[in-house]
Protein backbone atom coordinates (compact mmCIF):
# COMPACT_ATOMS: atom_id res chain seq x y z
CA UNK A 1 0.00 0.00 0.00
CA UNK A 2 2.82 2.40 0.94
CA UNK A 3 4.57 1.75 -2.33
CA UNK A 4 1.43 2.41 -4.35
CA UNK A 5 0.78 5.65 -2.44
CA UNK A 6 4.33 6.86 -3.07
CA UNK A 7 4.04 6.08 -6.76
CA UNK A 8 0.74 7.97 -6.93
CA UNK A 9 2.27 10.88 -5.02
CA UNK A 10 5.13 11.14 -7.48
CA UNK A 11 2.66 11.22 -10.37
CA UNK A 12 0.56 13.88 -8.69
CA UNK A 13 3.60 16.03 -7.97
CA UNK A 14 4.62 15.89 -11.61
CA UNK A 15 1.13 16.56 -12.99
CA UNK A 16 0.52 19.41 -10.52
CA UNK A 17 3.44 21.42 -11.88
CA UNK A 18 3.58 20.07 -15.43
CA UNK A 19 0.04 19.38 -16.74
CA UNK A 20 1.29 18.45 -20.21
CA UNK A 21 3.92 15.96 -19.04
CA UNK A 22 3.17 12.25 -19.66
CA UNK A 23 2.49 10.12 -16.57
CA UNK A 24 5.24 8.13 -14.93
CA UNK A 25 5.25 4.42 -15.83
CA UNK A 26 3.07 2.14 -13.76
CA UNK A 27 4.48 -0.75 -11.77
CA UNK A 28 5.15 -3.59 -14.17
CA UNK A 29 6.31 -1.33 -17.01
CA UNK A 30 9.92 -0.71 -17.95
CA UNK A 31 11.00 1.96 -15.46
CA UNK A 32 13.08 4.43 -17.45
CA UNK A 33 14.14 6.78 -14.66
CA UNK A 34 17.47 8.57 -14.78
CA UNK A 35 19.20 10.75 -12.18
CA UNK A 36 19.15 14.51 -12.78
CA UNK A 37 21.53 15.43 -15.57
CA UNK A 38 22.38 11.81 -16.45
CA UNK A 39 23.13 11.13 -20.09
CA UNK A 40 22.28 14.73 -20.96
CA UNK A 41 18.68 14.44 -19.70
CA UNK A 42 17.18 17.77 -18.64
CA UNK A 43 14.45 17.26 -16.04
CA UNK A 44 12.44 20.05 -14.33
CA UNK A 45 12.39 20.03 -10.55
CA UNK A 46 8.87 18.61 -10.17
CA UNK A 47 9.53 15.73 -12.57
CA UNK A 48 12.87 15.10 -10.92
CA UNK A 49 11.22 14.75 -7.51
CA UNK A 50 8.55 12.44 -8.92
CA UNK A 51 11.11 10.26 -10.68
CA UNK A 52 13.22 10.16 -7.54
CA UNK A 53 10.31 8.81 -5.49
CA UNK A 54 9.64 6.07 -8.03
CA UNK A 55 13.32 5.10 -8.21
CA UNK A 56 13.51 4.97 -4.43
CA UNK A 57 10.75 2.36 -4.57
CA UNK A 58 13.11 0.27 -6.62
CA UNK A 59 15.68 0.50 -3.86
CA UNK A 60 13.46 -0.03 -0.84
CA UNK A 61 11.32 -2.78 -2.32
CA UNK A 62 13.88 -4.99 -4.01
CA UNK A 63 13.88 -7.34 -1.07
CA UNK A 64 16.54 -9.94 -0.81
CA UNK A 65 16.47 -13.12 -2.77
CA UNK A 66 17.16 -14.60 0.63
CA UNK A 67 15.17 -16.26 3.42
CA UNK A 68 13.94 -13.82 6.04
CA UNK A 69 12.69 -11.10 3.69
CA UNK A 70 9.15 -9.75 3.53
CA UNK A 71 7.11 -12.94 3.77
CA UNK A 72 4.06 -11.57 1.95
CA UNK A 73 6.04 -11.40 -1.27
CA UNK A 74 8.34 -14.40 -0.97
CA UNK A 75 8.14 -17.34 -3.36
CA UNK A 76 10.62 -20.15 -3.69
CA UNK A 77 12.59 -19.98 -6.91
CA UNK A 78 12.69 -23.69 -7.70
CA UNK A 79 15.07 -26.33 -6.32
CA UNK A 80 18.75 -25.83 -6.99
CA UNK A 81 20.07 -27.99 -9.81
CA UNK A 82 16.88 -30.02 -10.05
CA UNK A 83 16.21 -29.68 -13.76
CA UNK A 84 18.01 -28.79 -16.96
CA UNK A 85 17.51 -25.27 -18.36
CA UNK A 86 14.64 -25.13 -20.82
CA UNK A 87 16.22 -22.71 -23.33
CA UNK A 88 18.32 -25.55 -24.75
CA UNK A 89 21.73 -23.89 -24.46
CA UNK A 90 24.24 -24.61 -21.70
CA UNK A 91 26.51 -21.80 -20.59
CA UNK A 92 28.04 -22.13 -17.12
CA UNK A 93 29.35 -19.00 -15.38
CA UNK A 94 30.84 -18.25 -11.97
CA UNK A 95 28.73 -15.52 -10.37
CA UNK A 96 28.67 -13.84 -6.95
CA UNK A 97 26.12 -12.51 -4.46
CA UNK A 98 27.07 -10.56 -1.32
CA UNK A 99 25.00 -10.51 1.86
CA UNK A 100 25.41 -10.93 5.61
CA UNK A 101 26.94 -14.13 6.95
CA UNK A 102 23.67 -15.17 8.61
CA UNK A 103 21.71 -14.74 5.39
CA UNK A 104 24.49 -16.37 3.36
CA UNK A 105 24.49 -19.51 5.48
CA UNK A 106 20.72 -19.69 5.11
CA UNK A 107 21.05 -19.43 1.32
CA UNK A 108 23.55 -22.28 1.31
CA UNK A 109 21.09 -24.44 3.28
CA UNK A 110 17.82 -23.52 1.59
CA UNK A 111 18.60 -21.81 -1.71
CA UNK A 112 17.58 -18.33 -2.80
CA UNK A 113 14.15 -16.81 -2.50
CA UNK A 114 12.75 -14.56 -5.20
CA UNK A 115 12.97 -10.81 -4.78
CA UNK A 116 9.78 -8.75 -4.75
CA UNK A 117 7.92 -8.59 -8.08
CA UNK A 118 8.67 -4.90 -8.62
CA UNK A 119 12.46 -5.32 -8.57
CA UNK A 120 14.02 -3.80 -11.70
CA UNK A 121 13.92 -7.10 -13.64
CA UNK A 122 10.94 -8.47 -11.72
CA UNK A 123 10.97 -11.15 -9.03
CA UNK A 124 14.31 -12.86 -9.57
CA UNK A 125 17.77 -13.78 -8.25
CA UNK A 126 20.40 -11.08 -8.84
CA UNK A 127 24.15 -11.75 -9.06
CA UNK A 128 27.38 -10.14 -10.29
CA UNK A 129 30.23 -11.52 -12.44
CA UNK A 130 32.94 -10.28 -10.02
CA UNK A 131 33.23 -9.91 -6.25
CA UNK A 132 34.20 -6.25 -6.64
CA UNK A 133 30.88 -5.51 -8.32
CA UNK A 134 28.98 -7.02 -5.38
CA UNK A 135 30.63 -4.39 -3.17
CA UNK A 136 28.69 -1.79 -5.19
CA UNK A 137 25.47 -3.81 -5.35
CA UNK A 138 25.02 -5.14 -1.80
CA UNK A 139 22.33 -2.85 -0.38
CA UNK A 140 21.53 -4.79 2.79
CA UNK A 141 23.81 -7.21 4.62
CA UNK A 142 27.49 -7.34 3.65
CA UNK A 143 30.60 -9.31 4.51
CA UNK A 144 29.75 -12.74 3.07
CA UNK A 145 30.05 -13.93 -0.52
CA UNK A 146 28.01 -16.67 -2.14
CA UNK A 147 29.99 -18.00 -5.10
CA UNK A 148 27.78 -19.82 -7.58
CA UNK A 149 28.17 -21.98 -10.63
CA UNK A 150 25.17 -21.00 -12.75
CA UNK A 151 23.96 -22.33 -16.07
CA UNK A 152 22.80 -19.01 -17.50
CA UNK A 153 21.85 -20.50 -20.87
CA UNK A 154 21.35 -17.97 -23.64
CA UNK A 155 21.79 -14.50 -22.13
CA UNK A 156 19.64 -11.52 -23.08
CA UNK A 157 21.30 -8.09 -22.74
CA UNK A 158 18.95 -5.38 -21.44
CA UNK A 159 19.24 -1.70 -20.59
CA UNK A 160 20.27 -0.40 -17.15
CA UNK A 161 16.70 -0.14 -15.83
CA UNK A 162 15.70 -3.59 -17.17
CA UNK A 163 11.94 -4.39 -17.12
CA UNK A 164 9.87 -4.99 -13.99
CA UNK A 165 7.36 -7.01 -16.02
CA UNK A 166 9.93 -9.66 -16.94
CA UNK A 167 9.58 -13.20 -15.59
CA UNK A 168 10.88 -16.69 -16.33
CA UNK A 169 8.04 -17.68 -18.67
CA UNK A 170 8.30 -14.50 -20.73
CA UNK A 171 12.09 -14.73 -20.96
CA UNK A 172 11.99 -18.36 -22.06
CA UNK A 173 9.37 -17.51 -24.72
CA UNK A 174 11.91 -15.09 -26.13
CA UNK A 175 14.49 -17.88 -26.25
CA UNK A 176 16.65 -16.82 -23.30
CA UNK A 177 17.61 -18.31 -19.95
CA UNK A 178 18.94 -15.24 -18.14
CA UNK A 179 19.45 -11.48 -18.34
CA UNK A 180 22.52 -9.30 -18.06
CA UNK A 181 22.71 -5.53 -17.76
CA UNK A 182 25.38 -2.92 -17.05
CA UNK A 183 24.44 0.10 -14.94
CA UNK A 184 27.84 1.84 -15.26
CA UNK A 185 27.51 5.57 -14.65
CA UNK A 186 23.97 5.42 -13.25
CA UNK A 187 22.52 5.26 -9.75
CA UNK A 188 24.82 3.22 -7.48
CA UNK A 189 27.28 2.83 -10.36
CA UNK A 190 28.30 6.48 -10.81
CA UNK A 191 32.06 6.38 -11.33
CA UNK A 192 32.04 2.57 -11.56
CA UNK A 193 32.73 0.75 -14.83
CA UNK A 194 31.75 -1.96 -15.48
CA UNK A 195 28.83 -2.38 -13.08
CA UNK A 196 27.14 -5.56 -14.26
CA UNK A 197 24.43 -7.89 -13.03
CA UNK A 198 23.15 -11.29 -14.11
CA UNK A 199 19.54 -12.21 -13.41
CA UNK A 200 17.92 -15.65 -13.27
CA UNK A 201 14.39 -16.68 -12.30
CA UNK A 202 14.93 -20.11 -10.74
CA UNK A 203 17.30 -21.96 -8.42
CA UNK A 204 17.15 -24.70 -11.04
CA UNK A 205 19.91 -22.88 -12.91
CA UNK A 206 22.26 -22.95 -9.93
CA UNK A 207 24.59 -25.95 -10.19
CA UNK A 208 26.59 -25.38 -6.99
CA UNK A 209 27.25 -22.80 -4.27
CA UNK A 210 29.91 -22.08 -1.69
CA UNK A 211 30.30 -19.21 0.77
CA UNK A 212 33.11 -17.31 2.45
CA UNK A 213 33.72 -14.05 4.30
CA UNK A 214 34.66 -10.95 2.36
CA UNK A 215 35.23 -7.40 3.57
CA UNK A 216 35.42 -5.03 0.63
CA UNK A 217 35.03 -1.24 0.46
CA UNK A 218 31.70 0.13 1.68
CA UNK A 219 30.08 2.77 -0.58
CA UNK A 220 29.08 6.09 0.92
CA UNK A 221 25.44 5.55 -0.05
CA UNK A 222 25.38 2.32 2.02
CA UNK A 223 26.45 4.24 5.12
CA UNK A 224 23.75 6.82 4.42
CA UNK A 225 21.12 4.07 4.15
CA UNK A 226 22.24 2.34 7.35
CA UNK A 227 23.59 5.04 9.72
CA UNK A 228 25.58 3.52 12.56
CA UNK A 229 25.28 -0.06 11.24
CA UNK A 230 28.29 -2.31 10.88
CA UNK A 231 28.62 -3.59 7.30
CA UNK A 232 29.09 -7.18 8.47
CA UNK A 233 26.00 -7.09 10.71
CA UNK A 234 22.88 -9.01 9.76
CA UNK A 235 20.32 -6.34 8.92
CA UNK A 236 16.62 -6.91 9.50
CA UNK A 237 15.80 -6.25 5.85
CA UNK A 238 18.91 -7.50 4.07
CA UNK A 239 18.29 -6.68 0.45
CA UNK A 240 19.26 -8.03 -2.91
CA UNK A 241 22.85 -7.38 -3.89
CA UNK A 242 21.85 -5.71 -7.10
CA UNK A 243 19.36 -3.16 -5.82
CA UNK A 244 20.04 0.37 -6.96
CA UNK A 245 20.39 3.21 -4.41
CA UNK A 246 18.75 5.76 -6.73
CA UNK A 247 19.70 9.39 -6.02
CA UNK A 248 21.77 9.41 -2.83
CA UNK A 249 24.27 12.29 -2.48
mmCIF file of C-alpha atoms in Angstrom:
data_model
loop_
_atom_site.group_PDB
_atom_site.id
_atom_site.type_symbol
_atom_site.label_atom_id
_atom_site.label_comp_id
_atom_site.label_asym_id
_atom_site.label_seq_id
_atom_site.Cartn_x
_atom_site.Cartn_y
_atom_site.Cartn_z
ATOM 1 C CA UNK A 1 0.000 0.000 0.000
ATOM 2 C CA UNK A 2 2.818 2.404 0.940
ATOM 3 C CA UNK A 3 4.569 1.746 -2.334
ATOM 4 C CA UNK A 4 1.428 2.410 -4.350
ATOM 5 C CA UNK A 5 0.785 5.650 -2.442
ATOM 6 C CA UNK A 6 4.329 6.863 -3.070
ATOM 7 C CA UNK A 7 4.045 6.081 -6.762
ATOM 8 C CA UNK A 8 0.742 7.973 -6.926
ATOM 9 C CA UNK A 9 2.270 10.879 -5.020
ATOM 10 C CA UNK A 10 5.131 11.139 -7.480
ATOM 11 C CA UNK A 11 2.659 11.218 -10.372
ATOM 12 C CA UNK A 12 0.556 13.883 -8.689
ATOM 13 C CA UNK A 13 3.604 16.031 -7.973
ATOM 14 C CA UNK A 14 4.618 15.888 -11.612
ATOM 15 C CA UNK A 15 1.135 16.564 -12.992
ATOM 16 C CA UNK A 16 0.524 19.414 -10.519
ATOM 17 C CA UNK A 17 3.435 21.418 -11.880
ATOM 18 C CA UNK A 18 3.576 20.075 -15.433
ATOM 19 C CA UNK A 19 0.036 19.382 -16.738
ATOM 20 C CA UNK A 20 1.286 18.445 -20.209
ATOM 21 C CA UNK A 21 3.920 15.956 -19.036
ATOM 22 C CA UNK A 22 3.174 12.255 -19.662
ATOM 23 C CA UNK A 23 2.487 10.123 -16.566
ATOM 24 C CA UNK A 24 5.239 8.134 -14.927
ATOM 25 C CA UNK A 25 5.249 4.420 -15.835
ATOM 26 C CA UNK A 26 3.071 2.144 -13.756
ATOM 27 C CA UNK A 27 4.475 -0.753 -11.766
ATOM 28 C CA UNK A 28 5.146 -3.594 -14.167
ATOM 29 C CA UNK A 29 6.307 -1.333 -17.010
ATOM 30 C CA UNK A 30 9.920 -0.713 -17.947
ATOM 31 C CA UNK A 31 10.995 1.961 -15.463
ATOM 32 C CA UNK A 32 13.077 4.435 -17.454
ATOM 33 C CA UNK A 33 14.144 6.784 -14.656
ATOM 34 C CA UNK A 34 17.470 8.568 -14.782
ATOM 35 C CA UNK A 35 19.203 10.751 -12.182
ATOM 36 C CA UNK A 36 19.152 14.515 -12.776
ATOM 37 C CA UNK A 37 21.534 15.429 -15.574
ATOM 38 C CA UNK A 38 22.377 11.814 -16.447
ATOM 39 C CA UNK A 39 23.126 11.133 -20.087
ATOM 40 C CA UNK A 40 22.279 14.730 -20.963
ATOM 41 C CA UNK A 41 18.685 14.442 -19.699
ATOM 42 C CA UNK A 42 17.177 17.774 -18.638
ATOM 43 C CA UNK A 43 14.451 17.258 -16.039
ATOM 44 C CA UNK A 44 12.436 20.052 -14.327
ATOM 45 C CA UNK A 45 12.388 20.034 -10.546
ATOM 46 C CA UNK A 46 8.874 18.612 -10.167
ATOM 47 C CA UNK A 47 9.529 15.730 -12.566
ATOM 48 C CA UNK A 48 12.874 15.099 -10.923
ATOM 49 C CA UNK A 49 11.225 14.749 -7.512
ATOM 50 C CA UNK A 50 8.552 12.437 -8.919
ATOM 51 C CA UNK A 51 11.106 10.262 -10.684
ATOM 52 C CA UNK A 52 13.221 10.163 -7.538
ATOM 53 C CA UNK A 53 10.307 8.807 -5.494
ATOM 54 C CA UNK A 54 9.644 6.067 -8.031
ATOM 55 C CA UNK A 55 13.318 5.100 -8.214
ATOM 56 C CA UNK A 56 13.510 4.966 -4.433
ATOM 57 C CA UNK A 57 10.747 2.365 -4.570
ATOM 58 C CA UNK A 58 13.110 0.269 -6.622
ATOM 59 C CA UNK A 59 15.680 0.498 -3.858
ATOM 60 C CA UNK A 60 13.462 -0.028 -0.836
ATOM 61 C CA UNK A 61 11.319 -2.776 -2.323
ATOM 62 C CA UNK A 62 13.880 -4.989 -4.015
ATOM 63 C CA UNK A 63 13.881 -7.336 -1.066
ATOM 64 C CA UNK A 64 16.543 -9.941 -0.809
ATOM 65 C CA UNK A 65 16.468 -13.124 -2.775
ATOM 66 C CA UNK A 66 17.162 -14.599 0.635
ATOM 67 C CA UNK A 67 15.175 -16.260 3.419
ATOM 68 C CA UNK A 68 13.941 -13.817 6.041
ATOM 69 C CA UNK A 69 12.687 -11.097 3.692
ATOM 70 C CA UNK A 70 9.145 -9.753 3.532
ATOM 71 C CA UNK A 71 7.110 -12.940 3.765
ATOM 72 C CA UNK A 72 4.056 -11.572 1.952
ATOM 73 C CA UNK A 73 6.036 -11.399 -1.271
ATOM 74 C CA UNK A 74 8.341 -14.402 -0.975
ATOM 75 C CA UNK A 75 8.139 -17.335 -3.357
ATOM 76 C CA UNK A 76 10.617 -20.148 -3.688
ATOM 77 C CA UNK A 77 12.587 -19.984 -6.913
ATOM 78 C CA UNK A 78 12.692 -23.691 -7.704
ATOM 79 C CA UNK A 79 15.073 -26.331 -6.317
ATOM 80 C CA UNK A 80 18.753 -25.834 -6.993
ATOM 81 C CA UNK A 81 20.069 -27.986 -9.810
ATOM 82 C CA UNK A 82 16.883 -30.016 -10.051
ATOM 83 C CA UNK A 83 16.207 -29.683 -13.765
ATOM 84 C CA UNK A 84 18.006 -28.789 -16.961
ATOM 85 C CA UNK A 85 17.506 -25.272 -18.358
ATOM 86 C CA UNK A 86 14.638 -25.128 -20.824
ATOM 87 C CA UNK A 87 16.215 -22.711 -23.327
ATOM 88 C CA UNK A 88 18.316 -25.546 -24.750
ATOM 89 C CA UNK A 89 21.728 -23.895 -24.455
ATOM 90 C CA UNK A 90 24.238 -24.613 -21.705
ATOM 91 C CA UNK A 91 26.513 -21.796 -20.588
ATOM 92 C CA UNK A 92 28.040 -22.126 -17.121
ATOM 93 C CA UNK A 93 29.349 -19.003 -15.380
ATOM 94 C CA UNK A 94 30.836 -18.254 -11.974
ATOM 95 C CA UNK A 95 28.731 -15.519 -10.368
ATOM 96 C CA UNK A 96 28.672 -13.844 -6.951
ATOM 97 C CA UNK A 97 26.121 -12.514 -4.462
ATOM 98 C CA UNK A 98 27.075 -10.562 -1.316
ATOM 99 C CA UNK A 99 24.996 -10.508 1.855
ATOM 100 C CA UNK A 100 25.405 -10.933 5.613
ATOM 101 C CA UNK A 101 26.942 -14.134 6.945
ATOM 102 C CA UNK A 102 23.675 -15.174 8.606
ATOM 103 C CA UNK A 103 21.705 -14.738 5.385
ATOM 104 C CA UNK A 104 24.486 -16.366 3.365
ATOM 105 C CA UNK A 105 24.488 -19.513 5.479
ATOM 106 C CA UNK A 106 20.717 -19.692 5.114
ATOM 107 C CA UNK A 107 21.052 -19.427 1.319
ATOM 108 C CA UNK A 108 23.554 -22.284 1.308
ATOM 109 C CA UNK A 109 21.095 -24.439 3.276
ATOM 110 C CA UNK A 110 17.817 -23.524 1.593
ATOM 111 C CA UNK A 111 18.604 -21.813 -1.705
ATOM 112 C CA UNK A 112 17.579 -18.328 -2.800
ATOM 113 C CA UNK A 113 14.148 -16.807 -2.501
ATOM 114 C CA UNK A 114 12.748 -14.564 -5.199
ATOM 115 C CA UNK A 115 12.973 -10.813 -4.780
ATOM 116 C CA UNK A 116 9.776 -8.749 -4.750
ATOM 117 C CA UNK A 117 7.915 -8.593 -8.077
ATOM 118 C CA UNK A 118 8.675 -4.900 -8.623
ATOM 119 C CA UNK A 119 12.464 -5.315 -8.568
ATOM 120 C CA UNK A 120 14.019 -3.804 -11.705
ATOM 121 C CA UNK A 121 13.919 -7.101 -13.642
ATOM 122 C CA UNK A 122 10.942 -8.466 -11.723
ATOM 123 C CA UNK A 123 10.969 -11.147 -9.028
ATOM 124 C CA UNK A 124 14.310 -12.859 -9.568
ATOM 125 C CA UNK A 125 17.767 -13.775 -8.250
ATOM 126 C CA UNK A 126 20.397 -11.075 -8.837
ATOM 127 C CA UNK A 127 24.148 -11.749 -9.061
ATOM 128 C CA UNK A 128 27.382 -10.142 -10.286
ATOM 129 C CA UNK A 129 30.230 -11.525 -12.437
ATOM 130 C CA UNK A 130 32.938 -10.285 -10.020
ATOM 131 C CA UNK A 131 33.225 -9.914 -6.247
ATOM 132 C CA UNK A 132 34.203 -6.254 -6.643
ATOM 133 C CA UNK A 133 30.878 -5.512 -8.322
ATOM 134 C CA UNK A 134 28.976 -7.021 -5.382
ATOM 135 C CA UNK A 135 30.633 -4.385 -3.173
ATOM 136 C CA UNK A 136 28.693 -1.794 -5.186
ATOM 137 C CA UNK A 137 25.468 -3.807 -5.354
ATOM 138 C CA UNK A 138 25.024 -5.140 -1.796
ATOM 139 C CA UNK A 139 22.332 -2.847 -0.384
ATOM 140 C CA UNK A 140 21.528 -4.790 2.786
ATOM 141 C CA UNK A 141 23.813 -7.215 4.615
ATOM 142 C CA UNK A 142 27.490 -7.343 3.652
ATOM 143 C CA UNK A 143 30.605 -9.310 4.513
ATOM 144 C CA UNK A 144 29.747 -12.735 3.066
ATOM 145 C CA UNK A 145 30.053 -13.927 -0.524
ATOM 146 C CA UNK A 146 28.006 -16.667 -2.138
ATOM 147 C CA UNK A 147 29.992 -18.000 -5.098
ATOM 148 C CA UNK A 148 27.779 -19.816 -7.585
ATOM 149 C CA UNK A 149 28.170 -21.981 -10.634
ATOM 150 C CA UNK A 150 25.172 -21.003 -12.745
ATOM 151 C CA UNK A 151 23.963 -22.326 -16.074
ATOM 152 C CA UNK A 152 22.800 -19.008 -17.503
ATOM 153 C CA UNK A 153 21.849 -20.505 -20.874
ATOM 154 C CA UNK A 154 21.347 -17.970 -23.639
ATOM 155 C CA UNK A 155 21.789 -14.500 -22.131
ATOM 156 C CA UNK A 156 19.643 -11.515 -23.084
ATOM 157 C CA UNK A 157 21.303 -8.088 -22.738
ATOM 158 C CA UNK A 158 18.950 -5.384 -21.443
ATOM 159 C CA UNK A 159 19.238 -1.697 -20.593
ATOM 160 C CA UNK A 160 20.269 -0.402 -17.145
ATOM 161 C CA UNK A 161 16.695 -0.144 -15.826
ATOM 162 C CA UNK A 162 15.699 -3.595 -17.173
ATOM 163 C CA UNK A 163 11.944 -4.390 -17.122
ATOM 164 C CA UNK A 164 9.872 -4.994 -13.994
ATOM 165 C CA UNK A 165 7.357 -7.006 -16.016
ATOM 166 C CA UNK A 166 9.931 -9.655 -16.942
ATOM 167 C CA UNK A 167 9.580 -13.199 -15.590
ATOM 168 C CA UNK A 168 10.877 -16.694 -16.329
ATOM 169 C CA UNK A 169 8.040 -17.676 -18.673
ATOM 170 C CA UNK A 170 8.295 -14.498 -20.734
ATOM 171 C CA UNK A 171 12.090 -14.730 -20.962
ATOM 172 C CA UNK A 172 11.986 -18.364 -22.062
ATOM 173 C CA UNK A 173 9.374 -17.505 -24.715
ATOM 174 C CA UNK A 174 11.911 -15.090 -26.133
ATOM 175 C CA UNK A 175 14.488 -17.881 -26.251
ATOM 176 C CA UNK A 176 16.650 -16.819 -23.299
ATOM 177 C CA UNK A 177 17.607 -18.313 -19.955
ATOM 178 C CA UNK A 178 18.937 -15.241 -18.140
ATOM 179 C CA UNK A 179 19.448 -11.480 -18.341
ATOM 180 C CA UNK A 180 22.523 -9.305 -18.064
ATOM 181 C CA UNK A 181 22.711 -5.531 -17.760
ATOM 182 C CA UNK A 182 25.375 -2.917 -17.048
ATOM 183 C CA UNK A 183 24.442 0.103 -14.942
ATOM 184 C CA UNK A 184 27.837 1.840 -15.260
ATOM 185 C CA UNK A 185 27.514 5.568 -14.653
ATOM 186 C CA UNK A 186 23.970 5.422 -13.249
ATOM 187 C CA UNK A 187 22.516 5.263 -9.747
ATOM 188 C CA UNK A 188 24.820 3.220 -7.482
ATOM 189 C CA UNK A 189 27.282 2.832 -10.365
ATOM 190 C CA UNK A 190 28.302 6.480 -10.815
ATOM 191 C CA UNK A 191 32.063 6.378 -11.334
ATOM 192 C CA UNK A 192 32.044 2.573 -11.562
ATOM 193 C CA UNK A 193 32.733 0.748 -14.826
ATOM 194 C CA UNK A 194 31.751 -1.963 -15.480
ATOM 195 C CA UNK A 195 28.833 -2.376 -13.075
ATOM 196 C CA UNK A 196 27.142 -5.564 -14.261
ATOM 197 C CA UNK A 197 24.432 -7.885 -13.033
ATOM 198 C CA UNK A 198 23.145 -11.288 -14.111
ATOM 199 C CA UNK A 199 19.538 -12.208 -13.411
ATOM 200 C CA UNK A 200 17.916 -15.647 -13.267
ATOM 201 C CA UNK A 201 14.393 -16.680 -12.301
ATOM 202 C CA UNK A 202 14.930 -20.105 -10.741
ATOM 203 C CA UNK A 203 17.296 -21.957 -8.423
ATOM 204 C CA UNK A 204 17.152 -24.701 -11.044
ATOM 205 C CA UNK A 205 19.910 -22.881 -12.914
ATOM 206 C CA UNK A 206 22.260 -22.952 -9.927
ATOM 207 C CA UNK A 207 24.591 -25.950 -10.190
ATOM 208 C CA UNK A 208 26.589 -25.382 -6.989
ATOM 209 C CA UNK A 209 27.247 -22.803 -4.268
ATOM 210 C CA UNK A 210 29.906 -22.078 -1.686
ATOM 211 C CA UNK A 211 30.301 -19.214 0.769
ATOM 212 C CA UNK A 212 33.110 -17.307 2.449
ATOM 213 C CA UNK A 213 33.719 -14.055 4.299
ATOM 214 C CA UNK A 214 34.662 -10.945 2.363
ATOM 215 C CA UNK A 215 35.229 -7.398 3.570
ATOM 216 C CA UNK A 216 35.423 -5.029 0.634
ATOM 217 C CA UNK A 217 35.031 -1.243 0.458
ATOM 218 C CA UNK A 218 31.702 0.130 1.679
ATOM 219 C CA UNK A 219 30.079 2.769 -0.584
ATOM 220 C CA UNK A 220 29.079 6.095 0.917
ATOM 221 C CA UNK A 221 25.441 5.548 -0.054
ATOM 222 C CA UNK A 222 25.375 2.323 2.025
ATOM 223 C CA UNK A 223 26.453 4.242 5.125
ATOM 224 C CA UNK A 224 23.747 6.823 4.416
ATOM 225 C CA UNK A 225 21.117 4.069 4.152
ATOM 226 C CA UNK A 226 22.244 2.340 7.352
ATOM 227 C CA UNK A 227 23.587 5.039 9.721
ATOM 228 C CA UNK A 228 25.576 3.523 12.559
ATOM 229 C CA UNK A 229 25.276 -0.057 11.244
ATOM 230 C CA UNK A 230 28.293 -2.313 10.883
ATOM 231 C CA UNK A 231 28.619 -3.595 7.303
ATOM 232 C CA UNK A 232 29.093 -7.178 8.474
ATOM 233 C CA UNK A 233 25.997 -7.089 10.711
ATOM 234 C CA UNK A 234 22.875 -9.014 9.763
ATOM 235 C CA UNK A 235 20.320 -6.337 8.923
ATOM 236 C CA UNK A 236 16.620 -6.910 9.501
ATOM 237 C CA UNK A 237 15.798 -6.248 5.853
ATOM 238 C CA UNK A 238 18.909 -7.503 4.074
ATOM 239 C CA UNK A 239 18.294 -6.676 0.448
ATOM 240 C CA UNK A 240 19.255 -8.026 -2.911
ATOM 241 C CA UNK A 241 22.848 -7.380 -3.891
ATOM 242 C CA UNK A 242 21.845 -5.715 -7.099
ATOM 243 C CA UNK A 243 19.358 -3.160 -5.818
ATOM 244 C CA UNK A 244 20.042 0.374 -6.958
ATOM 245 C CA UNK A 245 20.394 3.209 -4.409
ATOM 246 C CA UNK A 246 18.750 5.760 -6.731
ATOM 247 C CA UNK A 247 19.701 9.393 -6.020
ATOM 248 C CA UNK A 248 21.768 9.406 -2.834
ATOM 249 C CA UNK A 249 24.265 12.290 -2.476
#
